């Protein structure tokens, strides 16, 4: 018998990286948006903390080790540093589950977003 009531699961994800020095040529990327006027974040990947936090939230539901092993393999062995690819892998790990709500909080003085 199919359950008449939907099952909701809550995933919580967090990520942080420090900024590189101002003379770094690596751009800051947040949610796939490039901020050329800001130094990038220290990471082997592009350092997109928003996409990484979403991956971690999905991992807390699926237990699929996206950033812990899959992204490391993609980054170090295949040279794939685009966090959008990691996020796609996280979405694939959901299978038939669907995201109903997503909330993101950014605590930073820069880059300035309006």
PDB file of N, CA and C in Angstrom:
ATOM      1  N   UNK A   1       0.844  -1.176   0.000  1.00  0.00           N
ATOM      2  CA  UNK A   1       0.000   0.000   0.000  1.00  0.00           C
ATOM      3  C   UNK A   1       0.888   1.238   0.000  1.00  0.00           C
ATOM      4  N   UNK A   2       0.581   2.147  -0.884  1.00  0.00           N
ATOM      5  CA  UNK A   2       1.363   3.373  -0.998  1.00  0.00           C
ATOM      6  C   UNK A   2       0.992   4.341   0.125  1.00  0.00           C
ATOM      7  N   UNK A   3       2.009   4.959   0.709  1.00  0.00           N
ATOM      8  CA  UNK A   3       1.799   5.923   1.784  1.00  0.00           C
ATOM      9  C   UNK A   3       1.094   7.156   1.224  1.00  0.00           C
ATOM     10  N   UNK A   4      -0.007   7.561   1.845  1.00  0.00           N
ATOM     11  CA  UNK A   4      -0.767   8.727   1.383  1.00  0.00           C
ATOM     12  C   UNK A   4      -0.106  10.037   1.788  1.00  0.00           C
ATOM     13  N   UNK A   5       0.760   9.961   2.747  1.00  0.00           N
ATOM     14  CA  UNK A   5       1.412  11.165   3.252  1.00  0.00           C
ATOM     15  C   UNK A   5       2.853  11.205   2.754  1.00  0.00           C
ATOM     16  N   UNK A   6       3.263  12.350   2.223  1.00  0.00           N
ATOM     17  CA  UNK A   6       4.650  12.433   1.732  1.00  0.00           C
ATOM     18  C   UNK A   6       5.645  12.342   2.892  1.00  0.00           C
ATOM     19  N   UNK A   7       6.798  11.815   2.583  1.00  0.00           N
ATOM     20  CA  UNK A   7       7.877  11.737   3.569  1.00  0.00           C
ATOM     21  C   UNK A   7       8.856  12.866   3.267  1.00  0.00           C
ATOM     22  N   UNK A   8       9.067  13.726   4.240  1.00  0.00           N
ATOM     23  CA  UNK A   8      10.000  14.832   4.073  1.00  0.00           C
ATOM     24  C   UNK A   8      11.273  14.533   4.844  1.00  0.00           C
ATOM     25  N   UNK A   9      12.384  14.798   4.214  1.00  0.00           N
ATOM     26  CA  UNK A   9      13.681  14.653   4.862  1.00  0.00           C
ATOM     27  C   UNK A   9      14.373  16.001   4.799  1.00  0.00           C
ATOM     28  N   UNK A  10      15.078  16.327   5.837  1.00  0.00           N
ATOM     29  CA  UNK A  10      15.778  17.604   5.887  1.00  0.00           C
ATOM     30  C   UNK A  10      17.276  17.353   5.863  1.00  0.00           C
ATOM     31  N   UNK A  11      17.940  17.998   4.922  1.00  0.00           N
ATOM     32  CA  UNK A  11      19.386  17.919   4.838  1.00  0.00           C
ATOM     33  C   UNK A  11      19.989  19.271   5.176  1.00  0.00           C
ATOM     34  N   UNK A  12      21.054  19.262   5.921  1.00  0.00           N
ATOM     35  CA  UNK A  12      21.734  20.507   6.284  1.00  0.00           C
ATOM     36  C   UNK A  12      23.167  20.424   5.781  1.00  0.00           C
ATOM     37  N   UNK A  13      23.587  21.452   5.069  1.00  0.00           N
ATOM     38  CA  UNK A  13      24.939  21.478   4.536  1.00  0.00           C
ATOM     39  C   UNK A  13      25.640  22.777   4.869  1.00  0.00           C
ATOM     40  N   UNK A  14      26.930  22.708   5.011  1.00  0.00           N
ATOM     41  CA  UNK A  14      27.751  23.872   5.335  1.00  0.00           C
ATOM     42  C   UNK A  14      29.062  23.712   4.594  1.00  0.00           C
ATOM     43  N   UNK A  15      29.681  24.825   4.254  1.00  0.00           N
ATOM     44  CA  UNK A  15      31.009  24.794   3.653  1.00  0.00           C
ATOM     45  C   UNK A  15      31.667  26.147   3.874  1.00  0.00           C
ATOM     46  N   UNK A  16      32.963  26.153   3.956  1.00  0.00           N
ATOM     47  CA  UNK A  16      33.691  27.420   4.069  1.00  0.00           C
ATOM     48  C   UNK A  16      35.096  27.242   3.511  1.00  0.00           C
ATOM     49  N   UNK A  17      35.593  28.297   2.924  1.00  0.00           N
ATOM     50  CA  UNK A  17      36.971  28.366   2.432  1.00  0.00           C
ATOM     51  C   UNK A  17      37.454  29.788   2.690  1.00  0.00           C
ATOM     52  N   UNK A  18      38.719  29.948   2.935  1.00  0.00           N
ATOM     53  CA  UNK A  18      39.252  31.300   3.133  1.00  0.00           C
ATOM     54  C   UNK A  18      39.518  31.941   1.770  1.00  0.00           C
ATOM     55  N   UNK A  19      39.498  33.268   1.753  1.00  0.00           N
ATOM     56  CA  UNK A  19      39.843  34.002   0.535  1.00  0.00           C
ATOM     57  C   UNK A  19      41.342  33.897   0.281  1.00  0.00           C
ATOM     58  N   UNK A  20      41.707  33.831  -0.980  1.00  0.00           N
ATOM     59  CA  UNK A  20      43.110  33.916  -1.368  1.00  0.00           C
ATOM     60  C   UNK A  20      43.552  35.368  -1.265  1.00  0.00           C
ATOM     61  N   UNK A  21      44.816  35.634  -1.420  1.00  0.00           N
ATOM     62  CA  UNK A  21      45.310  37.012  -1.342  1.00  0.00           C
ATOM     63  C   UNK A  21      44.746  37.835  -2.499  1.00  0.00           C
ATOM     64  N   UNK A  22      44.735  39.146  -2.326  1.00  0.00           N
ATOM     65  CA  UNK A  22      44.173  40.047  -3.341  1.00  0.00           C
ATOM     66  C   UNK A  22      44.900  39.979  -4.674  1.00  0.00           C
ATOM     67  N   UNK A  23      46.145  39.538  -4.690  1.00  0.00           N
ATOM     68  CA  UNK A  23      46.876  39.457  -5.954  1.00  0.00           C
ATOM     69  C   UNK A  23      46.672  38.107  -6.662  1.00  0.00           C
ATOM     70  N   UNK A  24      45.785  37.278  -6.132  1.00  0.00           N
ATOM     71  CA  UNK A  24      45.482  35.989  -6.764  1.00  0.00           C
ATOM     72  C   UNK A  24      44.746  36.212  -8.088  1.00  0.00           C
ATOM     73  N   UNK A  25      45.010  35.369  -9.055  1.00  0.00           N
ATOM     74  CA  UNK A  25      44.325  35.461 -10.354  1.00  0.00           C
ATOM     75  C   UNK A  25      43.064  34.596 -10.391  1.00  0.00           C
ATOM     76  N   UNK A  26      42.835  33.823  -9.353  1.00  0.00           N
ATOM     77  CA  UNK A  26      41.644  32.974  -9.287  1.00  0.00           C
ATOM     78  C   UNK A  26      40.444  33.829  -8.894  1.00  0.00           C
ATOM     79  N   UNK A  27      39.370  33.752  -9.670  1.00  0.00           N
ATOM     80  CA  UNK A  27      38.165  34.540  -9.391  1.00  0.00           C
ATOM     81  C   UNK A  27      37.306  33.865  -8.330  1.00  0.00           C
ATOM     82  N   UNK A  28      36.553  34.673  -7.632  1.00  0.00           N
ATOM     83  CA  UNK A  28      35.597  34.180  -6.650  1.00  0.00           C
ATOM     84  C   UNK A  28      34.360  33.682  -7.406  1.00  0.00           C
ATOM     85  N   UNK A  29      33.902  32.479  -7.072  1.00  0.00           N
ATOM     86  CA  UNK A  29      32.708  31.910  -7.695  1.00  0.00           C
ATOM     87  C   UNK A  29      31.744  31.509  -6.590  1.00  0.00           C
ATOM     88  N   UNK A  30      30.523  32.044  -6.658  1.00  0.00           N
ATOM     89  CA  UNK A  30      29.473  31.710  -5.702  1.00  0.00           C
ATOM     90  C   UNK A  30      28.216  31.353  -6.477  1.00  0.00           C
ATOM     91  N   UNK A  31      27.702  30.154  -6.269  1.00  0.00           N
ATOM     92  CA  UNK A  31      26.518  29.643  -6.972  1.00  0.00           C
ATOM     93  C   UNK A  31      26.707  29.709  -8.484  1.00  0.00           C
ATOM     94  N   UNK A  32      27.932  29.475  -8.918  1.00  0.00           N
ATOM     95  CA  UNK A  32      28.229  29.478 -10.344  1.00  0.00           C
ATOM     96  C   UNK A  32      28.432  30.857 -10.938  1.00  0.00           C
ATOM     97  N   UNK A  33      28.269  31.905 -10.146  1.00  0.00           N
ATOM     98  CA  UNK A  33      28.435  33.285 -10.617  1.00  0.00           C
ATOM     99  C   UNK A  33      29.869  33.719 -10.340  1.00  0.00           C
ATOM    100  N   UNK A  34      30.523  34.242 -11.357  1.00  0.00           N
ATOM    101  CA  UNK A  34      31.924  34.663 -11.239  1.00  0.00           C
ATOM    102  C   UNK A  34      31.985  36.120 -10.811  1.00  0.00           C
ATOM    103  N   UNK A  35      32.734  36.384  -9.748  1.00  0.00           N
ATOM    104  CA  UNK A  35      32.985  37.736  -9.260  1.00  0.00           C
ATOM    105  C   UNK A  35      34.447  38.044  -9.565  1.00  0.00           C
ATOM    106  N   UNK A  36      34.694  38.657 -10.726  1.00  0.00           N
ATOM    107  CA  UNK A  36      36.065  38.923 -11.174  1.00  0.00           C
ATOM    108  C   UNK A  36      36.809  39.915 -10.292  1.00  0.00           C
ATOM    109  N   UNK A  37      36.074  40.765  -9.584  1.00  0.00           N
ATOM    110  CA  UNK A  37      36.715  41.799  -8.771  1.00  0.00           C
ATOM    111  C   UNK A  37      37.087  41.299  -7.375  1.00  0.00           C
ATOM    112  N   UNK A  38      36.896  40.006  -7.135  1.00  0.00           N
ATOM    113  CA  UNK A  38      37.198  39.415  -5.831  1.00  0.00           C
ATOM    114  C   UNK A  38      38.198  38.282  -6.012  1.00  0.00           C
ATOM    115  N   UNK A  39      39.120  38.125  -5.059  1.00  0.00           N
ATOM    116  CA  UNK A  39      40.004  36.955  -5.142  1.00  0.00           C
ATOM    117  C   UNK A  39      39.200  35.680  -4.894  1.00  0.00           C
ATOM    118  N   UNK A  40      39.679  34.591  -5.457  1.00  0.00           N
ATOM    119  CA  UNK A  40      39.010  33.306  -5.294  1.00  0.00           C
ATOM    120  C   UNK A  40      39.151  32.758  -3.889  1.00  0.00           C
ATOM    121  N   UNK A  41      38.557  31.607  -3.700  1.00  0.00           N
ATOM    122  CA  UNK A  41      38.606  30.941  -2.409  1.00  0.00           C
ATOM    123  C   UNK A  41      39.603  29.790  -2.468  1.00  0.00           C
ATOM    124  N   UNK A  42      40.318  29.590  -1.387  1.00  0.00           N
ATOM    125  CA  UNK A  42      41.352  28.552  -1.329  1.00  0.00           C
ATOM    126  C   UNK A  42      40.701  27.173  -1.368  1.00  0.00           C
ATOM    127  N   UNK A  43      40.908  26.467  -2.462  1.00  0.00           N
ATOM    128  CA  UNK A  43      40.354  25.121  -2.639  1.00  0.00           C
ATOM    129  C   UNK A  43      40.998  24.495  -3.862  1.00  0.00           C
ATOM    130  N   UNK A  44      41.038  23.179  -3.902  1.00  0.00           N
ATOM    131  CA  UNK A  44      41.515  22.497  -5.103  1.00  0.00           C
ATOM    132  C   UNK A  44      40.526  22.693  -6.247  1.00  0.00           C
ATOM    133  N   UNK A  45      39.237  22.774  -5.907  1.00  0.00           N
ATOM    134  CA  UNK A  45      38.199  23.025  -6.904  1.00  0.00           C
ATOM    135  C   UNK A  45      38.060  24.532  -7.088  1.00  0.00           C
ATOM    136  N   UNK A  46      36.943  24.959  -7.687  1.00  0.00           N
ATOM    137  CA  UNK A  46      36.708  26.396  -7.842  1.00  0.00           C
ATOM    138  C   UNK A  46      36.337  27.056  -6.513  1.00  0.00           C
ATOM    139  N   UNK A  47      36.079  26.261  -5.475  1.00  0.00           N
ATOM    140  CA  UNK A  47      35.808  26.805  -4.144  1.00  0.00           C
ATOM    141  C   UNK A  47      34.413  27.369  -3.964  1.00  0.00           C
ATOM    142  N   UNK A  48      33.473  26.991  -4.815  1.00  0.00           N
ATOM    143  CA  UNK A  48      32.108  27.523  -4.755  1.00  0.00           C
ATOM    144  C   UNK A  48      31.415  27.006  -3.491  1.00  0.00           C
ATOM    145  N   UNK A  49      31.468  27.802  -2.429  1.00  0.00           N
ATOM    146  CA  UNK A  49      30.948  27.360  -1.134  1.00  0.00           C
ATOM    147  C   UNK A  49      29.439  27.143  -1.147  1.00  0.00           C
ATOM    148  N   UNK A  50      28.722  27.837  -2.010  1.00  0.00           N
ATOM    149  CA  UNK A  50      27.271  27.640  -2.077  1.00  0.00           C
ATOM    150  C   UNK A  50      26.959  26.271  -2.668  1.00  0.00           C
ATOM    151  N   UNK A  51      27.556  25.948  -3.808  1.00  0.00           N
ATOM    152  CA  UNK A  51      27.335  24.632  -4.406  1.00  0.00           C
ATOM    153  C   UNK A  51      27.842  23.520  -3.492  1.00  0.00           C
ATOM    154  N   UNK A  52      28.952  23.762  -2.798  1.00  0.00           N
ATOM    155  CA  UNK A  52      29.490  22.749  -1.888  1.00  0.00           C
ATOM    156  C   UNK A  52      28.531  22.512  -0.717  1.00  0.00           C
ATOM    157  N   UNK A  53      27.957  23.576  -0.174  1.00  0.00           N
ATOM    158  CA  UNK A  53      27.017  23.439   0.944  1.00  0.00           C
ATOM    159  C   UNK A  53      25.769  22.673   0.510  1.00  0.00           C
ATOM    160  N   UNK A  54      25.295  22.924  -0.716  1.00  0.00           N
ATOM    161  CA  UNK A  54      24.133  22.185  -1.223  1.00  0.00           C
ATOM    162  C   UNK A  54      24.494  20.708  -1.391  1.00  0.00           C
ATOM    163  N   UNK A  55      25.679  20.431  -1.933  1.00  0.00           N
ATOM    164  CA  UNK A  55      26.144  19.037  -2.054  1.00  0.00           C
ATOM    165  C   UNK A  55      26.173  18.366  -0.688  1.00  0.00           C
ATOM    166  N   UNK A  56      26.668  19.063   0.309  1.00  0.00           N
ATOM    167  CA  UNK A  56      26.743  18.496   1.658  1.00  0.00           C
ATOM    168  C   UNK A  56      25.356  18.254   2.245  1.00  0.00           C
ATOM    169  N   UNK A  57      24.402  19.139   1.950  1.00  0.00           N
ATOM    170  CA  UNK A  57      23.026  18.946   2.424  1.00  0.00           C
ATOM    171  C   UNK A  57      22.413  17.708   1.773  1.00  0.00           C
ATOM    172  N   UNK A  58      22.644  17.539   0.479  1.00  0.00           N
ATOM    173  CA  UNK A  58      22.129  16.356  -0.219  1.00  0.00           C
ATOM    174  C   UNK A  58      22.798  15.097   0.323  1.00  0.00           C
ATOM    175  N   UNK A  59      24.104  15.159   0.571  1.00  0.00           N
ATOM    176  CA  UNK A  59      24.824  14.016   1.134  1.00  0.00           C
ATOM    177  C   UNK A  59      24.255  13.624   2.493  1.00  0.00           C
ATOM    178  N   UNK A  60      23.811  14.609   3.274  1.00  0.00           N
ATOM    179  CA  UNK A  60      23.255  14.287   4.593  1.00  0.00           C
ATOM    180  C   UNK A  60      21.947  13.507   4.477  1.00  0.00           C
ATOM    181  N   UNK A  61      21.319  13.540   3.307  1.00  0.00           N
ATOM    182  CA  UNK A  61      20.098  12.766   3.063  1.00  0.00           C
ATOM    183  C   UNK A  61      20.420  11.422   2.404  1.00  0.00           C
ATOM    184  N   UNK A  62      21.268  11.459   1.381  1.00  0.00           N
ATOM    185  CA  UNK A  62      21.518  10.260   0.575  1.00  0.00           C
ATOM    186  C   UNK A  62      22.675   9.406   1.084  1.00  0.00           C
ATOM    187  N   UNK A  63      23.540   9.989   1.852  1.00  0.00           N
ATOM    188  CA  UNK A  63      24.767   9.338   2.337  1.00  0.00           C
ATOM    189  C   UNK A  63      25.734   9.011   1.201  1.00  0.00           C
ATOM    190  N   UNK A  64      25.516   9.603   0.033  1.00  0.00           N
ATOM    191  CA  UNK A  64      26.449   9.441  -1.090  1.00  0.00           C
ATOM    192  C   UNK A  64      27.590  10.432  -0.883  1.00  0.00           C
ATOM    193  N   UNK A  65      28.817   9.970  -0.774  1.00  0.00           N
ATOM    194  CA  UNK A  65      29.953  10.855  -0.453  1.00  0.00           C
ATOM    195  C   UNK A  65      30.393  11.705  -1.649  1.00  0.00           C
ATOM    196  N   UNK A  66      29.623  12.729  -1.962  1.00  0.00           N
ATOM    197  CA  UNK A  66      29.894  13.542  -3.149  1.00  0.00           C
ATOM    198  C   UNK A  66      31.206  14.307  -3.002  1.00  0.00           C
ATOM    199  N   UNK A  67      31.316  15.180  -2.009  1.00  0.00           N
ATOM    200  CA  UNK A  67      32.541  15.974  -1.865  1.00  0.00           C
ATOM    201  C   UNK A  67      33.658  15.166  -1.215  1.00  0.00           C
ATOM    202  N   UNK A  68      33.303  14.232  -0.371  1.00  0.00           N
ATOM    203  CA  UNK A  68      34.321  13.471   0.355  1.00  0.00           C
ATOM    204  C   UNK A  68      35.167  12.594  -0.557  1.00  0.00           C
ATOM    205  N   UNK A  69      34.576  12.031  -1.597  1.00  0.00           N
ATOM    206  CA  UNK A  69      35.374  11.145  -2.451  1.00  0.00           C
ATOM    207  C   UNK A  69      35.159  11.395  -3.937  1.00  0.00           C
ATOM    208  N   UNK A  70      33.908  11.516  -4.379  1.00  0.00           N
ATOM    209  CA  UNK A  70      33.642  11.674  -5.807  1.00  0.00           C
ATOM    210  C   UNK A  70      34.263  12.953  -6.359  1.00  0.00           C
ATOM    211  N   UNK A  71      34.034  14.082  -5.691  1.00  0.00           N
ATOM    212  CA  UNK A  71      34.583  15.355  -6.168  1.00  0.00           C
ATOM    213  C   UNK A  71      36.105  15.349  -6.106  1.00  0.00           C
ATOM    214  N   UNK A  72      36.659  14.737  -5.074  1.00  0.00           N
ATOM    215  CA  UNK A  72      38.123  14.653  -4.990  1.00  0.00           C
ATOM    216  C   UNK A  72      38.686  13.875  -6.167  1.00  0.00           C
ATOM    217  N   UNK A  73      38.012  12.789  -6.538  1.00  0.00           N
ATOM    218  CA  UNK A  73      38.457  12.006  -7.690  1.00  0.00           C
ATOM    219  C   UNK A  73      38.330  12.826  -8.970  1.00  0.00           C
ATOM    220  N   UNK A  74      37.189  13.493  -9.151  1.00  0.00           N
ATOM    221  CA  UNK A  74      36.987  14.307 -10.350  1.00  0.00           C
ATOM    222  C   UNK A  74      38.023  15.421 -10.435  1.00  0.00           C
ATOM    223  N   UNK A  75      38.308  16.050  -9.299  1.00  0.00           N
ATOM    224  CA  UNK A  75      39.240  17.180  -9.262  1.00  0.00           C
ATOM    225  C   UNK A  75      40.684  16.718  -9.453  1.00  0.00           C
ATOM    226  N   UNK A  76      41.122  15.806  -8.629  1.00  0.00           N
ATOM    227  CA  UNK A  76      42.545  15.427  -8.632  1.00  0.00           C
ATOM    228  C   UNK A  76      42.932  14.511  -9.783  1.00  0.00           C
ATOM    229  N   UNK A  77      42.044  13.590 -10.158  1.00  0.00           N
ATOM    230  CA  UNK A  77      42.394  12.614 -11.193  1.00  0.00           C
ATOM    231  C   UNK A  77      41.951  13.017 -12.595  1.00  0.00           C
ATOM    232  N   UNK A  78      40.877  13.818 -12.673  1.00  0.00           N
ATOM    233  CA  UNK A  78      40.354  14.188 -13.985  1.00  0.00           C
ATOM    234  C   UNK A  78      40.466  15.683 -14.273  1.00  0.00           C
ATOM    235  N   UNK A  79      40.907  16.457 -13.281  1.00  0.00           N
ATOM    236  CA  UNK A  79      41.085  17.891 -13.476  1.00  0.00           C
ATOM    237  C   UNK A  79      39.790  18.681 -13.548  1.00  0.00           C
ATOM    238  N   UNK A  80      38.687  18.098 -13.084  1.00  0.00           N
ATOM    239  CA  UNK A  80      37.393  18.789 -13.115  1.00  0.00           C
ATOM    240  C   UNK A  80      37.248  19.583 -11.824  1.00  0.00           C
ATOM    241  N   UNK A  81      37.322  20.914 -11.934  1.00  0.00           N
ATOM    242  CA  UNK A  81      37.255  21.774 -10.751  1.00  0.00           C
ATOM    243  C   UNK A  81      35.943  22.544 -10.662  1.00  0.00           C
ATOM    244  N   UNK A  82      35.070  22.401 -11.643  1.00  0.00           N
ATOM    245  CA  UNK A  82      33.792  23.115 -11.685  1.00  0.00           C
ATOM    246  C   UNK A  82      32.812  22.463 -10.709  1.00  0.00           C
ATOM    247  N   UNK A  83      32.450  23.175  -9.664  1.00  0.00           N
ATOM    248  CA  UNK A  83      31.561  22.628  -8.640  1.00  0.00           C
ATOM    249  C   UNK A  83      30.164  22.339  -9.166  1.00  0.00           C
ATOM    250  N   UNK A  84      29.809  22.918 -10.300  1.00  0.00           N
ATOM    251  CA  UNK A  84      28.514  22.618 -10.917  1.00  0.00           C
ATOM    252  C   UNK A  84      28.434  21.116 -11.255  1.00  0.00           C
ATOM    253  N   UNK A  85      29.544  20.525 -11.658  1.00  0.00           N
ATOM    254  CA  UNK A  85      29.587  19.095 -11.964  1.00  0.00           C
ATOM    255  C   UNK A  85      29.352  18.282 -10.691  1.00  0.00           C
ATOM    256  N   UNK A  86      29.955  18.708  -9.578  1.00  0.00           N
ATOM    257  CA  UNK A  86      29.764  18.014  -8.304  1.00  0.00           C
ATOM    258  C   UNK A  86      28.292  18.089  -7.890  1.00  0.00           C
ATOM    259  N   UNK A  87      27.689  19.266  -8.097  1.00  0.00           N
ATOM    260  CA  UNK A  87      26.284  19.459  -7.743  1.00  0.00           C
ATOM    261  C   UNK A  87      25.387  18.552  -8.589  1.00  0.00           C
ATOM    262  N   UNK A  88      25.698  18.421  -9.879  1.00  0.00           N
ATOM    263  CA  UNK A  88      24.935  17.518 -10.748  1.00  0.00           C
ATOM    264  C   UNK A  88      25.008  16.084 -10.222  1.00  0.00           C
ATOM    265  N   UNK A  89      26.189  15.660  -9.786  1.00  0.00           N
ATOM    266  CA  UNK A  89      26.356  14.314  -9.225  1.00  0.00           C
ATOM    267  C   UNK A  89      25.536  14.158  -7.943  1.00  0.00           C
ATOM    268  N   UNK A  90      25.480  15.205  -7.139  1.00  0.00           N
ATOM    269  CA  UNK A  90      24.681  15.167  -5.910  1.00  0.00           C
ATOM    270  C   UNK A  90      23.202  15.017  -6.254  1.00  0.00           C
ATOM    271  N   UNK A  91      22.722  15.780  -7.246  1.00  0.00           N
ATOM    272  CA  UNK A  91      21.321  15.660  -7.662  1.00  0.00           C
ATOM    273  C   UNK A  91      21.028  14.254  -8.182  1.00  0.00           C
ATOM    274  N   UNK A  92      21.955  13.676  -8.933  1.00  0.00           N
ATOM    275  CA  UNK A  92      21.781  12.306  -9.434  1.00  0.00           C
ATOM    276  C   UNK A  92      21.631  11.318  -8.280  1.00  0.00           C
ATOM    277  N   UNK A  93      22.347  11.563  -7.186  1.00  0.00           N
ATOM    278  CA  UNK A  93      22.299  10.644  -6.044  1.00  0.00           C
ATOM    279  C   UNK A  93      20.943  10.659  -5.339  1.00  0.00           C
ATOM    280  N   UNK A  94      20.122  11.675  -5.614  1.00  0.00           N
ATOM    281  CA  UNK A  94      18.792  11.744  -5.009  1.00  0.00           C
ATOM    282  C   UNK A  94      17.839  10.699  -5.584  1.00  0.00           C
ATOM    283  N   UNK A  95      18.141  10.200  -6.778  1.00  0.00           N
ATOM    284  CA  UNK A  95      17.244   9.234  -7.408  1.00  0.00           C
ATOM    285  C   UNK A  95      15.882   9.858  -7.651  1.00  0.00           C
ATOM    286  N   UNK A  96      14.830   9.232  -7.139  1.00  0.00           N
ATOM    287  CA  UNK A  96      13.470   9.739  -7.356  1.00  0.00           C
ATOM    288  C   UNK A  96      13.057  10.784  -6.319  1.00  0.00           C
ATOM    289  N   UNK A  97      13.899  11.026  -5.323  1.00  0.00           N
ATOM    290  CA  UNK A  97      13.578  12.044  -4.321  1.00  0.00           C
ATOM    291  C   UNK A  97      13.656  13.434  -4.952  1.00  0.00           C
ATOM    292  N   UNK A  98      12.846  14.341  -4.461  1.00  0.00           N
ATOM    293  CA  UNK A  98      12.820  15.701  -4.992  1.00  0.00           C
ATOM    294  C   UNK A  98      13.076  16.702  -3.883  1.00  0.00           C
ATOM    295  N   UNK A  99      13.749  17.785  -4.248  1.00  0.00           N
ATOM    296  CA  UNK A  99      13.961  18.880  -3.300  1.00  0.00           C
ATOM    297  C   UNK A  99      12.711  19.754  -3.316  1.00  0.00           C
ATOM    298  N   UNK A 100      12.141  19.981  -2.139  1.00  0.00           N
ATOM    299  CA  UNK A 100      10.935  20.789  -2.017  1.00  0.00           C
ATOM    300  C   UNK A 100      11.237  22.223  -1.590  1.00  0.00           C
ATOM    301  N   UNK A 101      12.331  22.399  -0.887  1.00  0.00           N
ATOM    302  CA  UNK A 101      12.667  23.724  -0.354  1.00  0.00           C
ATOM    303  C   UNK A 101      14.179  23.800  -0.177  1.00  0.00           C
ATOM    304  N   UNK A 102      14.718  24.953  -0.495  1.00  0.00           N
ATOM    305  CA  UNK A 102      16.157  25.176  -0.326  1.00  0.00           C
ATOM    306  C   UNK A 102      16.353  26.587   0.199  1.00  0.00           C
ATOM    307  N   UNK A 103      17.074  26.709   1.278  1.00  0.00           N
ATOM    308  CA  UNK A 103      17.360  28.011   1.866  1.00  0.00           C
ATOM    309  C   UNK A 103      18.869  28.147   2.006  1.00  0.00           C
ATOM    310  N   UNK A 104      19.384  29.293   1.605  1.00  0.00           N
ATOM    311  CA  UNK A 104      20.829  29.539   1.664  1.00  0.00           C
ATOM    312  C   UNK A 104      21.074  30.829   2.434  1.00  0.00           C
ATOM    313  N   UNK A 105      22.003  30.779   3.358  1.00  0.00           N
ATOM    314  CA  UNK A 105      22.419  31.965   4.096  1.00  0.00           C
ATOM    315  C   UNK A 105      23.896  32.195   3.814  1.00  0.00           C
ATOM    316  N   UNK A 106      24.226  33.412   3.419  1.00  0.00           N
ATOM    317  CA  UNK A 106      25.622  33.773   3.171  1.00  0.00           C
ATOM    318  C   UNK A 106      26.030  34.790   4.224  1.00  0.00           C
ATOM    319  N   UNK A 107      27.076  34.475   4.944  1.00  0.00           N
ATOM    320  CA  UNK A 107      27.610  35.397   5.940  1.00  0.00           C
ATOM    321  C   UNK A 107      28.972  35.859   5.461  1.00  0.00           C
ATOM    322  N   UNK A 108      29.006  37.032   4.878  1.00  0.00           N
ATOM    323  CA  UNK A 108      30.262  37.565   4.339  1.00  0.00           C
ATOM    324  C   UNK A 108      30.135  39.071   4.162  1.00  0.00           C
ATOM    325  N   UNK A 109      31.234  39.769   4.354  1.00  0.00           N
ATOM    326  CA  UNK A 109      31.253  41.201   4.091  1.00  0.00           C
ATOM    327  C   UNK A 109      31.498  41.479   2.619  1.00  0.00           C
ATOM    328  N   UNK A 110      32.085  40.510   1.936  1.00  0.00           N
ATOM    329  CA  UNK A 110      32.327  40.636   0.511  1.00  0.00           C
ATOM    330  C   UNK A 110      32.190  39.276  -0.132  1.00  0.00           C
ATOM    331  N   UNK A 111      31.883  39.171  -1.398  1.00  0.00           N
ATOM    332  CA  UNK A 111      31.577  40.264  -2.316  1.00  0.00           C
ATOM    333  C   UNK A 111      30.231  40.891  -1.981  1.00  0.00           C
ATOM    334  N   UNK A 112      30.099  42.127  -2.352  1.00  0.00           N
ATOM    335  CA  UNK A 112      28.872  42.869  -2.096  1.00  0.00           C
ATOM    336  C   UNK A 112      27.814  42.398  -3.083  1.00  0.00           C
ATOM    337  N   UNK A 113      26.701  41.900  -2.573  1.00  0.00           N
ATOM    338  CA  UNK A 113      25.608  41.431  -3.430  1.00  0.00           C
ATOM    339  C   UNK A 113      24.363  42.240  -3.135  1.00  0.00           C
ATOM    340  N   UNK A 114      23.679  42.610  -4.192  1.00  0.00           N
ATOM    341  CA  UNK A 114      22.450  43.394  -4.012  1.00  0.00           C
ATOM    342  C   UNK A 114      21.316  42.756  -4.750  1.00  0.00           C
TER     343      UNK A 114
END
